[in-house]
Short mmCIF file of C-alpha atoms in Angstrom, two decimals:
data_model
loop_
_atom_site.label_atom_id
_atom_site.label_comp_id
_atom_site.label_asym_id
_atom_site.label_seq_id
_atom_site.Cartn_x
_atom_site.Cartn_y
_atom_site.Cartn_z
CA UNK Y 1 -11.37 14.66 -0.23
CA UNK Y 2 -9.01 12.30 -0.77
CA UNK Y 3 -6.22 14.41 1.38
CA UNK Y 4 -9.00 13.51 4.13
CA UNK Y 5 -9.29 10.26 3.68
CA UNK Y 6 -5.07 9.67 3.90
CA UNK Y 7 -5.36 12.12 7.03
CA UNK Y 8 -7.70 9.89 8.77
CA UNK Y 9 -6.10 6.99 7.50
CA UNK Y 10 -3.03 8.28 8.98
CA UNK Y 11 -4.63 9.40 12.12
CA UNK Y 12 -6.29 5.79 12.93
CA UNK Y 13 -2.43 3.98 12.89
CA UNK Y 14 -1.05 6.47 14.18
CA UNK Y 15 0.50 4.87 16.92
CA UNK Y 16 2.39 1.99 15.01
CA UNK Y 17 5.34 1.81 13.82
CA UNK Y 18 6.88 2.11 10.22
CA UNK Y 19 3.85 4.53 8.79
CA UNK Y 20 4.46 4.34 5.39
CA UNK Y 21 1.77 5.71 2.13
CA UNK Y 22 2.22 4.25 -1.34
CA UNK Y 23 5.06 1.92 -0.73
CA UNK Y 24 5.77 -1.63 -2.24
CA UNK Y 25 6.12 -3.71 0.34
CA UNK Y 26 4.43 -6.71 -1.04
CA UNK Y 27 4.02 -7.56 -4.90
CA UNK Y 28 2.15 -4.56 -4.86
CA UNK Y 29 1.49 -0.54 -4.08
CA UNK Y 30 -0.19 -0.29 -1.05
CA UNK Y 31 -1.50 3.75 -0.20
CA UNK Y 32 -0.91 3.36 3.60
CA UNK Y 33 1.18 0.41 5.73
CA UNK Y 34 2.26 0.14 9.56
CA UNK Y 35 3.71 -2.58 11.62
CA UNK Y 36 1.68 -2.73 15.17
CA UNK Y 37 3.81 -3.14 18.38
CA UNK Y 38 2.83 -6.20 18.69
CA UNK Y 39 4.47 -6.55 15.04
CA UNK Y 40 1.33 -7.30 12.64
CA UNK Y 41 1.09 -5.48 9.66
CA UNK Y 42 -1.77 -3.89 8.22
CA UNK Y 43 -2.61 -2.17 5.17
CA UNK Y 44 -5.48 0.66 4.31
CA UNK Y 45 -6.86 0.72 0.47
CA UNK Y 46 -7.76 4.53 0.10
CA UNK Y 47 -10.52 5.01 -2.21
CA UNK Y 48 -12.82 8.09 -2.88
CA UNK Y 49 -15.05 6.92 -5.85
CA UNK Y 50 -17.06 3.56 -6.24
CA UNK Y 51 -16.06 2.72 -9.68
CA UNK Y 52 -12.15 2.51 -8.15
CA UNK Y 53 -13.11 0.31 -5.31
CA UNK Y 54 -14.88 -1.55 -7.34
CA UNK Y 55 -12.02 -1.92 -9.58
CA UNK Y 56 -9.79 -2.79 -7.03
CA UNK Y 57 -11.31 -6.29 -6.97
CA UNK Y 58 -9.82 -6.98 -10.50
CA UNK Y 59 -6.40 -7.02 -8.87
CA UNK Y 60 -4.60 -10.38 -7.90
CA UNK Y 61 -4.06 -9.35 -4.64
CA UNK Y 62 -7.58 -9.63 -3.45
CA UNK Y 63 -7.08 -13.79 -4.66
CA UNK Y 64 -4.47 -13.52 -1.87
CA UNK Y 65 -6.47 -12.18 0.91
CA UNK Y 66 -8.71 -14.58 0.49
CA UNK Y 67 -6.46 -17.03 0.66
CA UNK Y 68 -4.70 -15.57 4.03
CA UNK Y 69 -8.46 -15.37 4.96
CA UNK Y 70 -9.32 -19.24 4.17
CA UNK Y 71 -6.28 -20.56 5.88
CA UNK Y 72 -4.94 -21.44 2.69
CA UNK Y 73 -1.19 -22.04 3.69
CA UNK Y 74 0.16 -22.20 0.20
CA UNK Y 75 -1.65 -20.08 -2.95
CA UNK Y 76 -0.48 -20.23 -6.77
CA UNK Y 77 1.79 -16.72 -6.99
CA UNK Y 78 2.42 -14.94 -9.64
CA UNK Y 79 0.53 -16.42 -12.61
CA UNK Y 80 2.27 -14.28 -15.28
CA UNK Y 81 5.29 -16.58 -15.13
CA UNK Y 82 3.18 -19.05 -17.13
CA UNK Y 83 2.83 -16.69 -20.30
CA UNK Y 84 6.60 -17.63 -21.25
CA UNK Y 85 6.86 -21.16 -21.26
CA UNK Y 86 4.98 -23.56 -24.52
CA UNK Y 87 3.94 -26.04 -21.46
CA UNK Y 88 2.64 -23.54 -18.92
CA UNK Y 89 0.87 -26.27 -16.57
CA UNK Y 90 4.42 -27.21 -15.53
CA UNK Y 91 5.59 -24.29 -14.32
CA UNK Y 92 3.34 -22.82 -11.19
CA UNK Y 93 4.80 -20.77 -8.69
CA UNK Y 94 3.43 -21.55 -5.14
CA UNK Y 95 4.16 -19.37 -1.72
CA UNK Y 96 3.43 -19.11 1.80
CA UNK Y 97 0.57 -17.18 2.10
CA UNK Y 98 1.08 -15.64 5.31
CA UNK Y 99 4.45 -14.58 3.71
CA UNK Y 100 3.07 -12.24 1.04
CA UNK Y 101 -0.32 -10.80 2.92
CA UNK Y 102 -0.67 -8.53 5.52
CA UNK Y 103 -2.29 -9.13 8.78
CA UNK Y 104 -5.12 -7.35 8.23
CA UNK Y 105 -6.17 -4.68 5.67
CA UNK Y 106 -8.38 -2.27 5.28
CA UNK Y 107 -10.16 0.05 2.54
CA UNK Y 108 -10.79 3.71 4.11
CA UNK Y 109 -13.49 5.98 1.90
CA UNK Y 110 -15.47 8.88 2.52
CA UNK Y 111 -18.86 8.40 4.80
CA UNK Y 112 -21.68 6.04 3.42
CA UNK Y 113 -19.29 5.49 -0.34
CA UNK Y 114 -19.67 2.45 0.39
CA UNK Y 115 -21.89 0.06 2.65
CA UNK Y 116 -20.44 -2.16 4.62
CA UNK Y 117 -22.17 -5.28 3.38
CA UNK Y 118 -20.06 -4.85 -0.07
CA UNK Y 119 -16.93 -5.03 1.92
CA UNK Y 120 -15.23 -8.71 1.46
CA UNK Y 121 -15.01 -10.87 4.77
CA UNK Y 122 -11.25 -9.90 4.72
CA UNK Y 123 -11.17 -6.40 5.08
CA UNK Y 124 -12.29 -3.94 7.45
CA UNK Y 125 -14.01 -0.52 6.66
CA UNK Y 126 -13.07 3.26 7.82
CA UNK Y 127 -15.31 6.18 7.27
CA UNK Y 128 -13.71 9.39 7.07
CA UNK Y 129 -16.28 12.56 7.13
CA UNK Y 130 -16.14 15.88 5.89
CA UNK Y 131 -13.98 17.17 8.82
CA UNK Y 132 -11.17 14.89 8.74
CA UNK Y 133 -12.49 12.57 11.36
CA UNK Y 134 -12.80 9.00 11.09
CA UNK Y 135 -15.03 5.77 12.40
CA UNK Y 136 -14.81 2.40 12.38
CA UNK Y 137 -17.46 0.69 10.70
CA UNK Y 138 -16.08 -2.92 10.52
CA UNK Y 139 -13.00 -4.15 12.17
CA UNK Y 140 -10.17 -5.93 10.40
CA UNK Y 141 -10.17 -9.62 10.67
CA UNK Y 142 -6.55 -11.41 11.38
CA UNK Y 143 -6.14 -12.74 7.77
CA UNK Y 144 -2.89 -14.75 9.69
CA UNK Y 145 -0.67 -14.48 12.87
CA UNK Y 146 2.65 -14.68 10.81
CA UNK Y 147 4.96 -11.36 11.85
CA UNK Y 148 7.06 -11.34 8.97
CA UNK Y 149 10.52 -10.01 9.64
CA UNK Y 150 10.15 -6.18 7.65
CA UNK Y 151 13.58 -4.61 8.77
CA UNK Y 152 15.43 -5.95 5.72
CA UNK Y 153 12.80 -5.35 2.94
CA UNK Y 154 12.07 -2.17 4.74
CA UNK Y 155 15.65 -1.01 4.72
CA UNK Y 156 16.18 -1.77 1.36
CA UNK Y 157 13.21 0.36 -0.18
CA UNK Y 158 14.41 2.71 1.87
CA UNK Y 159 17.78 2.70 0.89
CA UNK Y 160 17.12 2.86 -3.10
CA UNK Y 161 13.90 5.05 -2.72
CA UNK Y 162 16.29 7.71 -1.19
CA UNK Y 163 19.09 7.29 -3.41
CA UNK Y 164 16.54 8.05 -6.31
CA UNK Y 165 15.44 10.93 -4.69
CA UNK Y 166 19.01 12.57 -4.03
CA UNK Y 167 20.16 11.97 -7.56
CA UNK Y 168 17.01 14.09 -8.87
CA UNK Y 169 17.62 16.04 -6.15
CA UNK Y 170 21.15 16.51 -7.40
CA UNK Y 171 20.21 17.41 -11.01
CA UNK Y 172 17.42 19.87 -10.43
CA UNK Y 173 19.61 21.84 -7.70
CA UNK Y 174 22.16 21.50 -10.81
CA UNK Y 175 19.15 22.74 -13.14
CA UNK Y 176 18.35 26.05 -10.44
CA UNK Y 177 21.85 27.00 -10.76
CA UNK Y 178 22.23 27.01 -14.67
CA UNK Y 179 18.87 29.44 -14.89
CA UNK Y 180 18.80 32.10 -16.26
CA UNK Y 181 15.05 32.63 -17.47
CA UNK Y 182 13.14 33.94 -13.98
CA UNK Y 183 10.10 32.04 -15.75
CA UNK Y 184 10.80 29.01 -14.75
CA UNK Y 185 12.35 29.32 -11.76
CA UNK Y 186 8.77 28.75 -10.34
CA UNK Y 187 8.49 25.13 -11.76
CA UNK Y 188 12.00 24.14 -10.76
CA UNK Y 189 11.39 25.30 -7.22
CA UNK Y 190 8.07 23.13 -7.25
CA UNK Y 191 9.58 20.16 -8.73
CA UNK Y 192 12.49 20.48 -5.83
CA UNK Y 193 9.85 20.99 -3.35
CA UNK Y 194 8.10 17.24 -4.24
CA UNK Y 195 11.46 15.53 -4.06
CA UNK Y 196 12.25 17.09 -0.85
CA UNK Y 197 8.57 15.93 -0.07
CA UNK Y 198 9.67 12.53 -0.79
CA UNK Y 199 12.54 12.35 0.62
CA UNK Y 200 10.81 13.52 4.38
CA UNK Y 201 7.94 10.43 3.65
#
C-alpha cells in the first residue's frame, strides 16, 4: 500500500516543480517535497499505519509547524546544542521560522487511517484508496508566505547525493567484473539496479 500512497502523493503535485521523495531539505527527511510555480514549498508525510503517524508527533519538527502556524517569527532551533555546554540556559539557538518550514505540509495515508479531526491545524490530509487514486480531505493551510530561495540547497544535495551514487556505482560495476561465482551475479545486478534507481530520482 504504501507504493500507493507515494503514487498518489506523487500524482496530486504533480505539476510543481522540483518533485523530490525522501530528501533533506530542511533539518529533516521529508518522503515527498515540490516547489509550486508560484514558488511555495510543500511537503507530504506518507504514512500507512496509525501507530507511525502517531509517532510522528514525537518529532521536533511538528514544534516548528506550529510555530510557522502561530506566526511565531523566531522559534528556539535545535535544542540538542544545549547538551554540551555546563550552563545550557546561555546558549539557545533561535531562527526564522519561515526559514526552516515549508509552506504547507501535508500527511497522505490510506482511506479513513485516519480521521480528519486528529489532523493538527497545520497540516492538510490526502486519502489515497485501493486503486491508486487520491482525495482531498482537508486542504493545507499557508503555515507562511516566505519563498525561500531552494536553487542552492537544492543543487548541493544534488550534487553530493549523485557523487555518492556514482562512486558505489563505480565499485559494484568494479565488483560485476571481478565475478566469477554465477550465484551472485543476481544480487550484484540488484544492488546496481537501486543505485541506478537513485541516481534517476
Amino acid at each position: 500500500m504504501i507504493e500507493k500512497v507515494y503514487y498518489a502523493a506523487r500524482s496530486f503535485i504533480g505539476n510543481h516543480d522540483y518533485k523530490l521523495n525522501n530528501v533533506f531539505i530542511f533539518d529533516w527527511e521529508s518522503d515527498l517535497f515540490c516547489i509550486t510555480k508560484s514558488g511555495y514549498s510543500i511537503e507530504i508525510e506518507v504514512k500507512v499505519s496509525r501507530s507511525d503517524f502517531l509517532a510522528d508527533f514525537k518529532k521536533p519538527k511538528h514544534d516548528l509547524l506550529i510555530a510557522a502556524f502561530e506566526k511565531k517569527k523566531y522559534v528556539m532551533h535545535d535544542k540538542k546544542v544545549m547538551e554540551h555546554y555546563s550552563q545550557p540556559g546561555c546558549y539557545f539557538k533561535y531562527s526564522v521560522t519561515a526559514e526552516i518550514t515549508p509552506n504547507r505540509f501535508y500527511f497522505a495515508v490510506p482511506e479513513n487511517l485516519i480521521l480528519e479531526h486528529e489532523v493538527p491545524s497545520y497540516a492538510g490530509l490526502i486519502y489515497v484508496n485501493e486503486r491508486g487514486g487520491y482525495t482531498i480531505i482537508k486542504n493545507a493551510p499557508l503555515l507562511h508566505k516566505n519563498k525561500i530561495d531552494f536553487q542552492k540547497r537544492l543543487l548541493s544535495k544534488f550534487y553530493h547525493r549523485r557523487n555518492s551514487a556514482l562512486s558505489e556505482a563505480s565499485i559494484a560495476l568494479s565488483n560485476i567484473k571481478n565475478v566469477h561465482d554465477d550465484s551472485n551475479i543476481k544480487g550484484i545486478a540488484t544492488y546496481s539496479l537501486g543505485l541506478i534507481k537513485r541516481i534517476l530520482q
